[in-house]
mmCIF file of C-alpha atoms and ligand atoms in Angstrom:
data_model
loop_
_atom_site.group_PDB
_atom_site.id
_atom_site.type_symbol
_atom_site.label_atom_id
_atom_site.label_comp_id
_atom_site.label_asym_id
_atom_site.label_seq_id
_atom_site.Cartn_x
_atom_site.Cartn_y
_atom_site.Cartn_z
ATOM 1 C CA UNK A 35 7.753 -29.181 12.850
ATOM 2 C CA UNK A 36 5.164 -27.379 14.809
ATOM 3 C CA UNK A 37 4.331 -23.744 15.715
ATOM 4 C CA UNK A 38 5.250 -23.367 19.356
ATOM 5 C CA UNK A 39 4.896 -19.581 19.825
ATOM 6 C CA UNK A 40 3.119 -16.567 18.299
ATOM 7 C CA UNK A 41 3.243 -13.082 19.747
ATOM 8 C CA UNK A 42 2.400 -9.591 18.662
ATOM 9 C CA UNK A 43 4.704 -6.642 19.077
ATOM 10 C CA UNK A 44 3.374 -3.069 18.821
ATOM 11 C CA UNK A 45 6.177 -0.457 18.412
ATOM 12 C CA UNK A 46 6.628 3.028 17.107
ATOM 13 C CA UNK A 47 10.053 3.509 15.519
ATOM 14 C CA UNK A 48 9.222 6.528 13.517
ATOM 15 C CA UNK A 49 5.522 5.591 13.327
ATOM 16 C CA UNK A 50 3.387 2.717 14.630
ATOM 17 C CA UNK A 51 3.949 -0.832 13.382
ATOM 18 C CA UNK A 52 2.290 -4.063 14.567
ATOM 19 C CA UNK A 53 4.502 -7.104 14.103
ATOM 20 C CA UNK A 54 3.575 -10.846 14.405
ATOM 21 C CA UNK A 55 6.426 -13.193 15.439
ATOM 22 C CA UNK A 56 5.839 -16.921 14.885
ATOM 23 C CA UNK A 57 8.252 -19.456 16.439
ATOM 24 C CA UNK A 58 8.499 -23.077 15.521
ATOM 25 C CA UNK A 59 9.844 -26.284 17.219
ATOM 26 C CA UNK A 60 12.891 -26.276 15.017
ATOM 27 C CA UNK A 61 13.883 -22.829 16.175
ATOM 28 C CA UNK A 62 12.964 -21.038 12.855
ATOM 29 C CA UNK A 63 11.264 -17.762 13.371
ATOM 30 C CA UNK A 64 8.954 -16.009 10.840
ATOM 31 C CA UNK A 65 7.622 -12.449 10.866
ATOM 32 C CA UNK A 66 4.596 -10.769 9.380
ATOM 33 C CA UNK A 67 3.325 -7.146 9.267
ATOM 34 C CA UNK A 68 -0.123 -6.561 10.908
ATOM 35 C CA UNK A 69 -0.167 -2.677 10.722
ATOM 36 C CA UNK A 70 -3.523 -0.906 10.018
ATOM 37 C CA UNK A 71 -2.713 2.702 10.264
ATOM 38 C CA UNK A 72 -4.846 4.457 12.966
ATOM 39 C CA UNK A 73 -6.545 1.192 14.024
ATOM 40 C CA UNK A 74 -3.394 -0.754 15.023
ATOM 41 C CA UNK A 75 -4.643 -2.099 18.367
ATOM 42 C CA UNK A 76 -7.712 -3.595 16.733
ATOM 43 C CA UNK A 77 -5.593 -6.028 14.719
ATOM 44 C CA UNK A 78 -3.227 -6.564 17.553
ATOM 45 C CA UNK A 79 -6.145 -7.745 19.782
ATOM 46 C CA UNK A 80 -7.688 -9.888 16.812
ATOM 47 C CA UNK A 81 -4.338 -11.628 16.638
ATOM 48 C CA UNK A 82 -3.456 -11.914 20.306
ATOM 49 C CA UNK A 83 -6.887 -12.831 21.529
ATOM 50 C CA UNK A 84 -8.352 -14.925 18.675
ATOM 51 C CA UNK A 85 -5.581 -16.017 16.271
ATOM 52 C CA UNK A 86 -2.352 -16.665 18.210
ATOM 53 C CA UNK A 87 -3.896 -19.331 20.350
ATOM 54 C CA UNK A 88 -5.129 -21.252 17.259
ATOM 55 C CA UNK A 89 -1.674 -21.310 15.738
ATOM 56 C CA UNK A 90 0.061 -23.348 18.519
ATOM 57 C CA UNK A 91 0.682 -26.926 17.490
ATOM 58 C CA UNK A 92 -0.150 -26.323 13.799
ATOM 59 C CA UNK A 93 2.216 -27.404 11.063
ATOM 60 C CA UNK A 94 3.830 -24.105 9.731
ATOM 61 C CA UNK A 95 4.323 -25.680 6.290
ATOM 62 C CA UNK A 96 0.558 -25.862 5.685
ATOM 63 C CA UNK A 97 0.168 -22.172 4.616
ATOM 64 C CA UNK A 98 -2.923 -22.454 2.495
ATOM 65 C CA UNK A 99 -4.728 -24.741 4.934
ATOM 66 C CA UNK A 100 -3.958 -22.224 7.751
ATOM 67 C CA UNK A 101 -5.256 -19.378 5.593
ATOM 68 C CA UNK A 102 -8.519 -21.278 4.952
ATOM 69 C CA UNK A 103 -8.826 -22.206 8.605
ATOM 70 C CA UNK A 104 -8.557 -18.683 9.742
ATOM 71 C CA UNK A 105 -10.623 -17.130 7.065
ATOM 72 C CA UNK A 106 -13.487 -19.681 6.887
ATOM 73 C CA UNK A 107 -13.147 -20.544 10.485
ATOM 74 C CA UNK A 108 -13.948 -17.072 11.638
ATOM 75 C CA UNK A 109 -17.336 -17.132 9.875
ATOM 76 C CA UNK A 110 -17.167 -13.298 9.547
ATOM 77 C CA UNK A 111 -15.526 -12.470 6.336
ATOM 78 C CA UNK A 112 -13.215 -9.922 4.766
ATOM 79 C CA UNK A 113 -12.720 -6.382 6.122
ATOM 80 C CA UNK A 114 -9.460 -4.734 6.935
ATOM 81 C CA UNK A 115 -9.040 -6.035 10.547
ATOM 82 C CA UNK A 116 -9.586 -9.630 9.695
ATOM 83 C CA UNK A 117 -7.563 -9.546 6.352
ATOM 84 C CA UNK A 118 -4.676 -7.702 7.967
ATOM 85 C CA UNK A 119 -4.447 -10.237 10.825
ATOM 86 C CA UNK A 120 -4.603 -13.257 8.360
ATOM 87 C CA UNK A 121 -2.071 -11.620 6.213
ATOM 88 C CA UNK A 122 0.424 -11.288 9.120
ATOM 89 C CA UNK A 123 0.153 -15.026 9.781
ATOM 90 C CA UNK A 124 0.423 -15.901 6.074
ATOM 91 C CA UNK A 125 3.549 -13.729 5.526
ATOM 92 C CA UNK A 126 5.227 -15.121 8.675
ATOM 93 C CA UNK A 127 4.527 -18.673 7.468
ATOM 94 C CA UNK A 128 6.003 -17.911 3.936
ATOM 95 C CA UNK A 129 9.081 -16.433 5.917
ATOM 96 C CA UNK A 130 9.431 -19.649 7.776
ATOM 97 C CA UNK A 131 9.098 -21.790 4.708
ATOM 98 C CA UNK A 132 11.818 -19.898 2.984
ATOM 99 C CA UNK A 133 14.151 -20.134 5.986
ATOM 100 C CA UNK A 134 13.513 -23.934 6.174
ATOM 101 C CA UNK A 135 14.164 -24.396 2.401
ATOM 102 C CA UNK A 136 17.102 -21.928 2.544
ATOM 103 C CA UNK A 137 15.411 -19.985 -0.420
ATOM 104 C CA UNK A 138 14.177 -16.414 -0.769
ATOM 105 C CA UNK A 139 10.374 -16.256 -0.935
ATOM 106 C CA UNK A 140 10.234 -15.284 -4.620
ATOM 107 C CA UNK A 141 11.993 -18.622 -5.474
ATOM 108 C CA UNK A 142 9.254 -20.415 -3.621
ATOM 109 C CA UNK A 143 6.706 -18.419 -5.662
ATOM 110 C CA UNK A 144 8.142 -19.772 -8.977
ATOM 111 C CA UNK A 145 11.274 -17.643 -9.363
ATOM 112 C CA UNK A 146 11.939 -14.140 -10.661
ATOM 113 C CA UNK A 147 10.037 -12.958 -13.793
ATOM 114 C CA UNK A 148 12.320 -9.855 -14.076
ATOM 115 C CA UNK A 149 15.592 -8.511 -12.897
ATOM 116 C CA UNK A 150 14.164 -5.710 -10.679
ATOM 117 C CA UNK A 151 10.974 -4.144 -9.487
ATOM 118 C CA UNK A 152 10.066 -0.735 -10.976
ATOM 119 C CA UNK A 153 9.112 1.525 -8.030
ATOM 120 C CA UNK A 154 7.750 5.019 -7.747
ATOM 121 C CA UNK A 155 8.609 7.600 -5.116
ATOM 122 C CA UNK A 156 6.622 10.565 -3.775
ATOM 123 C CA UNK A 157 7.314 14.188 -4.707
ATOM 124 C CA UNK A 158 5.186 16.762 -3.071
ATOM 125 C CA UNK A 159 5.047 20.613 -2.506
ATOM 126 C CA UNK A 160 3.259 23.486 -0.896
ATOM 127 C CA UNK A 161 3.147 24.787 -4.424
ATOM 128 C CA UNK A 162 4.043 23.511 -7.974
ATOM 129 C CA UNK A 163 7.582 25.093 -7.768
ATOM 130 C CA UNK A 164 8.386 23.223 -4.611
ATOM 131 C CA UNK A 165 6.953 20.025 -6.034
ATOM 132 C CA UNK A 166 8.945 20.507 -9.135
ATOM 133 C CA UNK A 167 12.167 20.776 -7.153
ATOM 134 C CA UNK A 168 11.301 17.604 -5.166
ATOM 135 C CA UNK A 169 10.565 15.884 -8.485
ATOM 136 C CA UNK A 170 14.099 16.780 -9.700
ATOM 137 C CA UNK A 171 15.575 15.353 -6.589
ATOM 138 C CA UNK A 172 13.795 12.072 -7.206
ATOM 139 C CA UNK A 173 15.246 11.961 -10.662
ATOM 140 C CA UNK A 174 18.772 12.585 -9.282
ATOM 141 C CA UNK A 175 18.254 9.660 -6.920
ATOM 142 C CA UNK A 176 17.384 7.439 -9.922
ATOM 143 C CA UNK A 177 13.652 7.177 -9.853
ATOM 144 C CA UNK A 178 12.005 6.398 -13.137
ATOM 145 C CA UNK A 179 8.586 7.065 -11.783
ATOM 146 C CA UNK A 180 7.300 9.670 -9.433
ATOM 147 C CA UNK A 181 3.950 10.424 -7.801
ATOM 148 C CA UNK A 182 3.153 14.130 -7.765
ATOM 149 C CA UNK A 183 0.935 15.859 -5.151
ATOM 150 C CA UNK A 184 0.767 19.743 -4.660
ATOM 151 C CA UNK A 185 -1.310 21.740 -2.124
ATOM 152 C CA UNK A 186 -4.412 23.058 -3.946
ATOM 153 C CA UNK A 187 -4.424 26.908 -3.508
ATOM 154 C CA UNK A 188 -6.612 27.704 -0.574
ATOM 155 C CA UNK A 189 -6.623 24.114 0.835
ATOM 156 C CA UNK A 190 -3.588 23.987 3.180
ATOM 157 C CA UNK A 191 -4.331 20.430 4.355
ATOM 158 C CA UNK A 192 -4.357 18.853 0.945
ATOM 159 C CA UNK A 193 -3.732 15.101 0.909
ATOM 160 C CA UNK A 194 -0.199 14.099 0.261
ATOM 161 C CA UNK A 195 1.609 17.226 1.325
ATOM 162 C CA UNK A 196 4.304 16.151 3.795
ATOM 163 C CA UNK A 197 4.995 18.359 6.826
ATOM 164 C CA UNK A 198 8.581 16.939 7.128
ATOM 165 C CA UNK A 199 10.792 14.561 5.436
ATOM 166 C CA UNK A 200 8.291 13.113 2.955
ATOM 167 C CA UNK A 201 7.968 9.779 4.871
ATOM 168 C CA UNK A 202 4.921 10.653 6.923
ATOM 169 C CA UNK A 203 2.559 12.597 4.653
ATOM 170 C CA UNK A 204 -0.636 12.056 6.364
ATOM 171 C CA UNK A 205 -0.143 14.334 9.354
ATOM 172 C CA UNK A 206 -0.875 11.592 11.918
ATOM 173 C CA UNK A 207 -1.964 13.277 15.117
ATOM 174 C CA UNK A 208 -2.350 11.914 18.611
ATOM 175 C CA UNK A 209 -5.673 12.036 20.703
ATOM 176 C CA UNK A 210 -7.988 13.516 18.032
ATOM 177 C CA UNK A 211 -7.674 13.449 14.203
ATOM 178 C CA UNK A 212 -6.622 16.641 12.458
ATOM 179 C CA UNK A 213 -9.252 18.127 10.194
ATOM 180 C CA UNK A 214 -8.608 19.305 6.650
ATOM 181 C CA UNK A 215 -10.715 21.246 4.347
ATOM 182 C CA UNK A 216 -11.594 20.317 0.715
ATOM 183 C CA UNK A 217 -13.449 21.534 -2.362
ATOM 184 C CA UNK A 218 -13.220 19.519 -5.541
ATOM 185 C CA UNK A 219 -13.925 22.499 -7.832
ATOM 186 C CA UNK A 220 -10.666 24.250 -6.983
ATOM 187 C CA UNK A 221 -8.808 20.883 -7.215
ATOM 188 C CA UNK A 222 -10.169 20.077 -10.684
ATOM 189 C CA UNK A 223 -8.959 23.354 -12.039
ATOM 190 C CA UNK A 224 -5.587 23.025 -10.417
ATOM 191 C CA UNK A 225 -4.626 19.413 -11.090
ATOM 192 C CA UNK A 226 -3.961 19.744 -14.814
ATOM 193 C CA UNK A 227 -1.728 22.805 -14.219
ATOM 194 C CA UNK A 228 0.491 20.523 -12.010
ATOM 195 C CA UNK A 229 0.831 17.922 -14.825
ATOM 196 C CA UNK A 230 1.487 20.747 -17.347
ATOM 197 C CA UNK A 231 4.269 22.159 -15.232
ATOM 198 C CA UNK A 232 5.970 18.796 -14.647
ATOM 199 C CA UNK A 233 5.876 17.740 -18.168
ATOM 200 C CA UNK A 234 7.120 21.180 -19.357
ATOM 201 C CA UNK A 235 10.190 21.001 -17.062
ATOM 202 C CA UNK A 236 10.979 17.221 -17.257
ATOM 203 C CA UNK A 237 9.381 16.081 -20.585
ATOM 204 C CA UNK A 238 7.815 12.691 -21.201
ATOM 205 C CA UNK A 239 10.712 10.410 -20.396
ATOM 206 C CA UNK A 240 9.633 9.768 -16.829
ATOM 207 C CA UNK A 241 6.375 8.167 -15.429
ATOM 208 C CA UNK A 242 4.151 10.612 -13.589
ATOM 209 C CA UNK A 243 1.567 9.326 -11.177
ATOM 210 C CA UNK A 244 -1.055 11.070 -9.099
ATOM 211 C CA UNK A 245 -3.359 10.094 -6.144
ATOM 212 C CA UNK A 246 -6.811 11.574 -6.022
ATOM 213 C CA UNK A 247 -7.436 9.737 -2.691
ATOM 214 C CA UNK A 248 -11.193 8.939 -3.246
ATOM 215 C CA UNK A 249 -12.293 12.530 -3.491
ATOM 216 C CA UNK A 250 -14.311 12.983 -6.646
ATOM 217 C CA UNK A 251 -17.679 12.006 -7.981
ATOM 218 C CA UNK A 252 -17.630 9.524 -11.038
ATOM 219 C CA UNK A 253 -18.366 12.326 -13.502
ATOM 220 C CA UNK A 254 -15.736 14.662 -11.928
ATOM 221 C CA UNK A 255 -13.281 11.889 -12.131
ATOM 222 C CA UNK A 256 -14.071 11.416 -15.743
ATOM 223 C CA UNK A 257 -13.493 15.023 -16.473
ATOM 224 C CA UNK A 258 -10.111 14.911 -14.594
ATOM 225 C CA UNK A 259 -9.071 11.786 -16.566
ATOM 226 C CA UNK A 260 -9.896 13.499 -19.901
ATOM 227 C CA UNK A 261 -8.122 16.836 -18.941
ATOM 228 C CA UNK A 262 -4.944 14.869 -17.933
ATOM 229 C CA UNK A 263 -4.886 12.681 -21.087
ATOM 230 C CA UNK A 264 -2.459 15.065 -22.927
ATOM 231 C CA UNK A 265 -0.011 14.665 -20.136
ATOM 232 C CA UNK A 266 -0.045 10.944 -20.312
ATOM 233 C CA UNK A 267 -0.129 10.098 -16.605
ATOM 234 C CA UNK A 268 1.118 6.614 -15.700
ATOM 235 C CA UNK A 269 -2.051 6.495 -13.671
ATOM 236 C CA UNK A 270 -4.611 8.325 -11.557
ATOM 237 C CA UNK A 271 -5.248 6.583 -8.338
ATOM 238 C CA UNK A 272 -8.508 6.189 -6.434
ATOM 239 C CA UNK A 273 -10.344 8.814 -8.418
ATOM 240 C CA UNK A 274 -13.574 7.935 -6.523
ATOM 241 C CA UNK A 275 -14.374 6.152 -3.290
ATOM 242 C CA UNK A 276 -12.984 2.632 -4.072
ATOM 243 C CA UNK A 277 -15.776 0.622 -2.530
ATOM 244 C CA UNK A 278 -18.215 1.671 -5.181
ATOM 245 C CA UNK A 279 -16.892 -0.565 -8.022
ATOM 246 C CA UNK A 280 -19.689 0.323 -10.417
ATOM 247 C CA UNK A 281 -18.660 4.027 -10.428
ATOM 248 C CA UNK A 282 -15.683 3.053 -12.540
ATOM 249 C CA UNK A 283 -17.957 2.215 -15.395
ATOM 250 C CA UNK A 284 -18.708 5.944 -15.704
ATOM 251 C CA UNK A 285 -15.090 6.926 -15.533
ATOM 252 C CA UNK A 286 -14.119 4.317 -18.015
ATOM 253 C CA UNK A 287 -16.633 5.436 -20.575
ATOM 254 C CA UNK A 288 -15.078 8.921 -20.774
ATOM 255 C CA UNK A 289 -11.334 8.627 -20.598
ATOM 256 C CA UNK A 290 -8.242 6.653 -21.521
ATOM 257 C CA UNK A 291 -6.215 7.811 -18.564
ATOM 258 C CA UNK A 292 -5.143 4.667 -16.759
ATOM 259 C CA UNK A 293 -6.713 3.990 -13.390
ATOM 260 C CA UNK A 294 -5.314 2.361 -10.238
ATOM 261 C CA UNK A 295 -7.585 1.229 -7.290
ATOM 262 C CA UNK A 296 -7.416 -1.109 -4.352
ATOM 263 C CA UNK A 297 -5.381 0.066 -1.339
ATOM 264 C CA UNK A 298 -8.451 0.268 0.979
ATOM 265 C CA UNK A 299 -9.815 -3.053 -0.398
ATOM 266 C CA UNK A 300 -9.033 -6.326 1.276
ATOM 267 C CA UNK A 301 -9.976 -9.366 -0.836
ATOM 268 C CA UNK A 302 -10.318 -10.777 -4.312
ATOM 269 C CA UNK A 303 -14.153 -10.301 -4.034
ATOM 270 C CA UNK A 304 -13.588 -6.598 -3.355
ATOM 271 C CA UNK A 305 -11.922 -6.144 -6.723
ATOM 272 C CA UNK A 306 -13.746 -8.823 -8.730
ATOM 273 C CA UNK A 307 -16.042 -6.381 -10.721
ATOM 274 C CA UNK A 308 -13.140 -3.865 -11.178
ATOM 275 C CA UNK A 309 -10.929 -6.615 -12.699
ATOM 276 C CA UNK A 310 -13.439 -8.765 -14.634
ATOM 277 C CA UNK A 311 -15.067 -5.833 -16.324
ATOM 278 C CA UNK A 312 -11.669 -4.232 -17.000
ATOM 279 C CA UNK A 313 -12.576 -1.078 -15.171
ATOM 280 C CA UNK A 314 -9.088 -0.605 -13.968
ATOM 281 C CA UNK A 315 -5.545 -0.868 -15.266
ATOM 282 C CA UNK A 316 -3.667 -1.475 -11.942
ATOM 283 C CA UNK A 317 -4.765 -3.234 -8.806
ATOM 284 C CA UNK A 318 -3.357 -1.711 -5.626
ATOM 285 C CA UNK A 319 -4.363 -4.215 -2.931
ATOM 286 C CA UNK A 320 -1.344 -4.889 -0.627
ATOM 287 C CA UNK A 321 0.133 -7.981 1.044
ATOM 288 C CA UNK A 322 -0.586 -6.598 4.506
ATOM 289 C CA UNK A 323 -4.246 -5.577 4.098
ATOM 290 C CA UNK A 324 -5.332 -8.297 1.601
ATOM 291 C CA UNK A 325 -4.644 -11.559 3.338
ATOM 292 C CA UNK A 326 -1.015 -11.875 2.651
ATOM 293 C CA UNK A 327 1.022 -13.425 -0.217
ATOM 294 C CA UNK A 328 -1.313 -16.435 -0.561
ATOM 295 C CA UNK A 329 -4.379 -14.251 -1.212
ATOM 296 C CA UNK A 330 -2.774 -11.364 -3.045
ATOM 297 C CA UNK A 331 -1.251 -13.787 -5.665
ATOM 298 C CA UNK A 332 -4.758 -15.082 -6.480
ATOM 299 C CA UNK A 333 -5.754 -11.324 -6.973
ATOM 300 C CA UNK A 334 -2.919 -10.971 -9.342
ATOM 301 C CA UNK A 335 -3.705 -14.313 -11.179
ATOM 302 C CA UNK A 336 -7.279 -13.095 -11.719
ATOM 303 C CA UNK A 337 -6.011 -9.746 -12.932
ATOM 304 C CA UNK A 338 -3.675 -11.431 -15.343
ATOM 305 C CA UNK A 339 -6.584 -12.953 -17.152
ATOM 306 C CA UNK A 340 -8.051 -9.513 -17.768
ATOM 307 C CA UNK A 341 -4.873 -7.529 -18.693
ATOM 308 C CA UNK A 342 -4.739 -5.730 -15.369
ATOM 309 C CA UNK A 343 -1.376 -5.241 -13.818
ATOM 310 C CA UNK A 344 -0.146 -4.941 -10.172
ATOM 311 C CA UNK A 345 0.639 -1.554 -8.616
ATOM 312 C CA UNK A 346 0.698 -2.332 -4.891
ATOM 313 C CA UNK A 347 0.215 0.171 -2.102
ATOM 314 C CA UNK A 348 3.581 0.699 -0.448
ATOM 315 C CA UNK A 349 3.099 3.778 1.906
ATOM 316 C CA UNK A 350 5.339 4.126 4.939
ATOM 317 C CA UNK A 351 2.554 2.789 7.174
ATOM 318 C CA UNK A 352 3.140 -0.748 5.715
ATOM 319 C CA UNK A 353 6.154 -1.884 7.646
ATOM 320 C CA UNK A 354 9.507 -2.980 6.003
ATOM 321 C CA UNK A 355 8.349 -6.590 6.450
ATOM 322 C CA UNK A 356 5.393 -5.774 4.133
ATOM 323 C CA UNK A 357 7.562 -4.063 1.701
ATOM 324 C CA UNK A 358 9.898 -7.066 1.463
ATOM 325 C CA UNK A 359 6.970 -9.371 0.974
ATOM 326 C CA UNK A 360 5.598 -7.102 -1.690
ATOM 327 C CA UNK A 361 8.946 -7.136 -3.519
ATOM 328 C CA UNK A 362 9.174 -10.945 -3.503
ATOM 329 C CA UNK A 363 5.623 -11.196 -4.963
ATOM 330 C CA UNK A 364 6.261 -8.368 -7.500
ATOM 331 C CA UNK A 365 9.370 -10.213 -8.776
ATOM 332 C CA UNK A 366 7.542 -13.412 -9.320
ATOM 333 C CA UNK A 367 4.376 -12.518 -11.078
ATOM 334 C CA UNK A 368 4.030 -12.019 -14.913
ATOM 335 C CA UNK A 369 1.671 -9.137 -14.778
ATOM 336 C CA UNK A 370 3.716 -6.798 -12.544
ATOM 337 C CA UNK A 371 3.137 -3.053 -13.224
ATOM 338 C CA UNK A 372 4.784 -0.940 -10.584
ATOM 339 C CA UNK A 373 5.402 -0.822 -6.855
ATOM 340 C CA UNK A 374 4.991 2.114 -4.535
ATOM 341 C CA UNK A 375 8.076 2.860 -2.524
ATOM 342 C CA UNK A 376 7.679 5.685 -0.102
ATOM 343 C CA UNK A 377 10.503 4.427 2.307
ATOM 344 C CA UNK A 378 10.484 4.289 6.111
ATOM 345 C CA UNK A 379 11.394 6.991 8.516
ATOM 346 C CA UNK A 380 14.230 6.342 10.994
ATOM 347 C CA UNK A 381 14.579 4.787 13.457
ATOM 348 C CA UNK A 382 12.558 2.210 11.603
ATOM 349 C CA UNK A 383 15.942 0.722 10.383
ATOM 350 C CA UNK A 384 17.002 -0.048 13.887
ATOM 351 C CA UNK A 385 14.054 -2.367 14.400
ATOM 352 C CA UNK A 386 13.718 -3.844 10.865
ATOM 353 C CA UNK A 387 16.996 -4.828 9.213
ATOM 354 C CA UNK A 388 16.238 -5.389 5.550
ATOM 355 C CA UNK A 389 18.219 -6.837 2.768
ATOM 356 C CA UNK A 390 16.205 -5.255 -0.075
ATOM 357 C CA UNK A 391 18.080 -2.794 -2.349
ATOM 358 C CA UNK A 392 17.349 0.275 -4.600
ATOM 359 C CA UNK A 393 19.243 1.019 -7.616
ATOM 360 C CA UNK A 394 18.483 3.140 -10.671
ATOM 361 C CA UNK A 395 14.688 3.232 -10.088
ATOM 362 C CA UNK A 396 14.403 -0.456 -9.412
ATOM 363 C CA UNK A 397 14.221 -2.461 -6.116
ATOM 364 C CA UNK A 398 15.270 -6.066 -5.397
ATOM 365 C CA UNK A 399 14.334 -8.105 -2.370
ATOM 366 C CA UNK A 400 17.652 -9.818 -2.252
ATOM 367 C CA UNK A 401 18.420 -13.530 -2.044
ATOM 368 C CA UNK A 402 18.400 -14.133 1.794
ATOM 369 C CA UNK A 403 16.289 -17.079 2.881
ATOM 370 C CA UNK A 404 12.729 -16.174 3.564
ATOM 371 C CA UNK A 405 11.703 -12.548 3.435
ATOM 372 C CA UNK A 406 15.222 -11.183 4.237
ATOM 373 C CA UNK A 407 13.986 -9.030 7.096
ATOM 374 C CA UNK A 408 15.420 -9.233 10.607
ATOM 375 C CA UNK A 409 13.046 -7.982 13.262
ATOM 376 C CA UNK A 410 14.963 -6.705 16.475
ATOM 377 C CA UNK A 411 12.452 -7.109 19.298
ATOM 378 C CA UNK A 412 14.754 -5.558 21.880
ATOM 379 C CA UNK A 413 15.144 -2.412 19.711
ATOM 380 C CA UNK A 414 11.295 -2.364 19.162
ATOM 381 C CA UNK A 415 11.007 -2.154 22.997
ATOM 382 C CA UNK A 416 12.616 1.121 22.914
ATOM 383 C CA UNK A 417 9.957 2.650 20.808
ATOM 384 C CA UNK A 418 6.540 2.245 22.596
ATOM 385 C CA UNK A 419 3.234 2.598 20.751
ATOM 386 C CA UNK A 420 1.943 6.122 20.450
ATOM 387 C CA UNK A 421 -1.896 6.486 19.606
ATOM 388 C CA UNK A 422 -2.304 8.393 16.299
ATOM 389 C CA UNK A 423 -5.080 9.033 13.836
ATOM 390 C CA UNK A 424 -5.295 9.786 10.103
ATOM 391 C CA UNK A 425 -6.928 13.143 9.367
ATOM 392 C CA UNK A 426 -10.656 13.674 8.672
ATOM 393 C CA UNK A 427 -11.741 15.783 5.778
ATOM 394 C CA UNK A 428 -14.604 18.430 5.687
ATOM 395 C CA UNK A 429 -16.038 20.504 2.894
ATOM 396 C CA UNK A 430 -16.061 24.237 3.434
ATOM 397 C CA UNK A 431 -19.633 23.997 4.724
ATOM 398 C CA UNK A 432 -18.550 21.458 7.357
ATOM 399 C CA UNK A 433 -19.801 18.260 5.657
ATOM 400 C CA UNK A 434 -17.508 15.297 6.229
ATOM 401 C CA UNK A 435 -15.953 14.273 2.954
ATOM 402 C CA UNK A 436 -13.724 11.380 1.878
ATOM 403 C CA UNK A 437 -10.088 11.969 3.045
HETATM 404 O O1 LIG B 15 -2.653 4.985 5.929
HETATM 405 C C1 LIG B 15 -3.154 5.546 4.701
HETATM 406 C C2 LIG B 15 -2.102 5.754 3.723
HETATM 407 O O2 LIG B 15 -1.352 4.541 3.583
HETATM 408 C C3 LIG B 15 -2.617 6.225 2.471
HETATM 409 O O3 LIG B 15 -3.241 7.421 2.636
HETATM 410 C C4 LIG B 15 -1.426 6.281 1.399
HETATM 411 O O4 LIG B 15 -2.958 6.703 -0.370
HETATM 412 C C5 LIG B 15 -1.871 6.352 0.017
HETATM 413 C C6 LIG B 15 -0.797 5.999 -0.902
HETATM 414 O O5 LIG B 15 -1.245 5.912 -2.172
HETATM 415 O O6 LIG B 15 0.383 5.783 -0.570
HETATM 416 MG MG1 LIG B 16 -3.246 6.027 -2.445
#
C-alpha cells in the first residue's frame, strides 16, 4: 500500500480547524488535526508546501520511520508549527493503520488499561456566584472533575471567562487581537476565595482544577500553591511561563499543591527537566501540538518512570480528531491522570462525526476502527476560514504580560 494523496482543509465550523486528509492506494483514508489556534495558516502552509509532497509514494504502515523522516529531515527542530504538522501526519497514519487492521487505535497501542477516561469540564463566571452555579450544572451533567475560573474583580478580561456558551473562552477576535488587563496582586488575593466558596458549597468529593495561564512569577506561584493547599486542588496549571523549566524548582520547594504544565510545549525535550527532576505532577502536552501519538506516548513513557501522570490539553481549539486521538492514548497508557474535555461548539458536529461518548464523568473513544472520526469535507466547505487571534495581555501600566 502507498500514500497516493495528502491535502489540507482549513474550515471554521464554530471556530477554525486545520485538517490533514491522507489517501492510500487501497482506498483507506486517514485524518489528522493540524490546528494551531491563531496561527492556523502557518501549519497549513508547512503541510501543503513542504510535507504533503514528501508523503506521496510512502508506505503508510511505516509510521515511526515517517515521523523520523519529517522530524530529522527538516533539520530545524521542535516548535509548535513543525510539531503540529508532524502530529497531523502521525495521527492520520495511526487512523489508516487502525482501519486497515479493523481495530480501534487504542488496541494498536496495547489495549485499554481502564474502562473510561476521567475528564474535566470548564466552569467559569463573571463572579464567584455565577461560577458556582456553572459548577453545579457540571455536577448535574455527571462531571467528577471541574476547572474553575472567575473574573478577578477589576479585570474584566480575565482568562477563562467565556463570553458565550463556554466553548470559546478566549474571546478570539478578527483582524487585531483583543487586549486584556492584568495585575497579579489582585488575582493572588482573589483566587483562594474562589476555592473557599467552591469547597464550602460542594465539599471535597469532587476534583477542582484551576488554570493560572502562565501569569505569575515563581515566588508568587509558590505563594498561591501554599494558599490553596487547604482546599486540595487536583492541580494548578501553568503557574508560571512554561518555557522556563527551572522556575518550577522554586515552586516545588514551597508547596505540595500538584502542578500541571505543558500545553504550550511541543516535544519530549521541552519537558525533560520538568519530568526527570519531578518538578510537575501532570504533563499537559497534547497529541496535536507534540508530534502526534507516536511522540506523545514517548513523553508519557518517560513520565511513567518519574511518577508523573498525563493531563492532556483538550481545549476546543484542538479539533474532535485530536480529542479522539487523545482518548485512545489516554485509555492505553498506565500513568493516565485526567483529560481536559471542553467540548466543541456547533456546527463542528456537522463536519466531524465522532464515535466517542461521555457518561458519568468518563469518556470512551469507542471501538470503531482507527480513530472513529468521520471528516465530512463537503460540510467543511460550507464553513470557510475566518482569521482570528488570541488576546494579548497588558499590565495596568501598559506593559505586555503573558496571556
Ligand atoms: O488556544 C489556546 C487555548 O487552547 C488555551 O488558552 C486553553 O489554557 C487552555 C486550557 O487549559 O484549556
Ligand atoms: Mg491551560
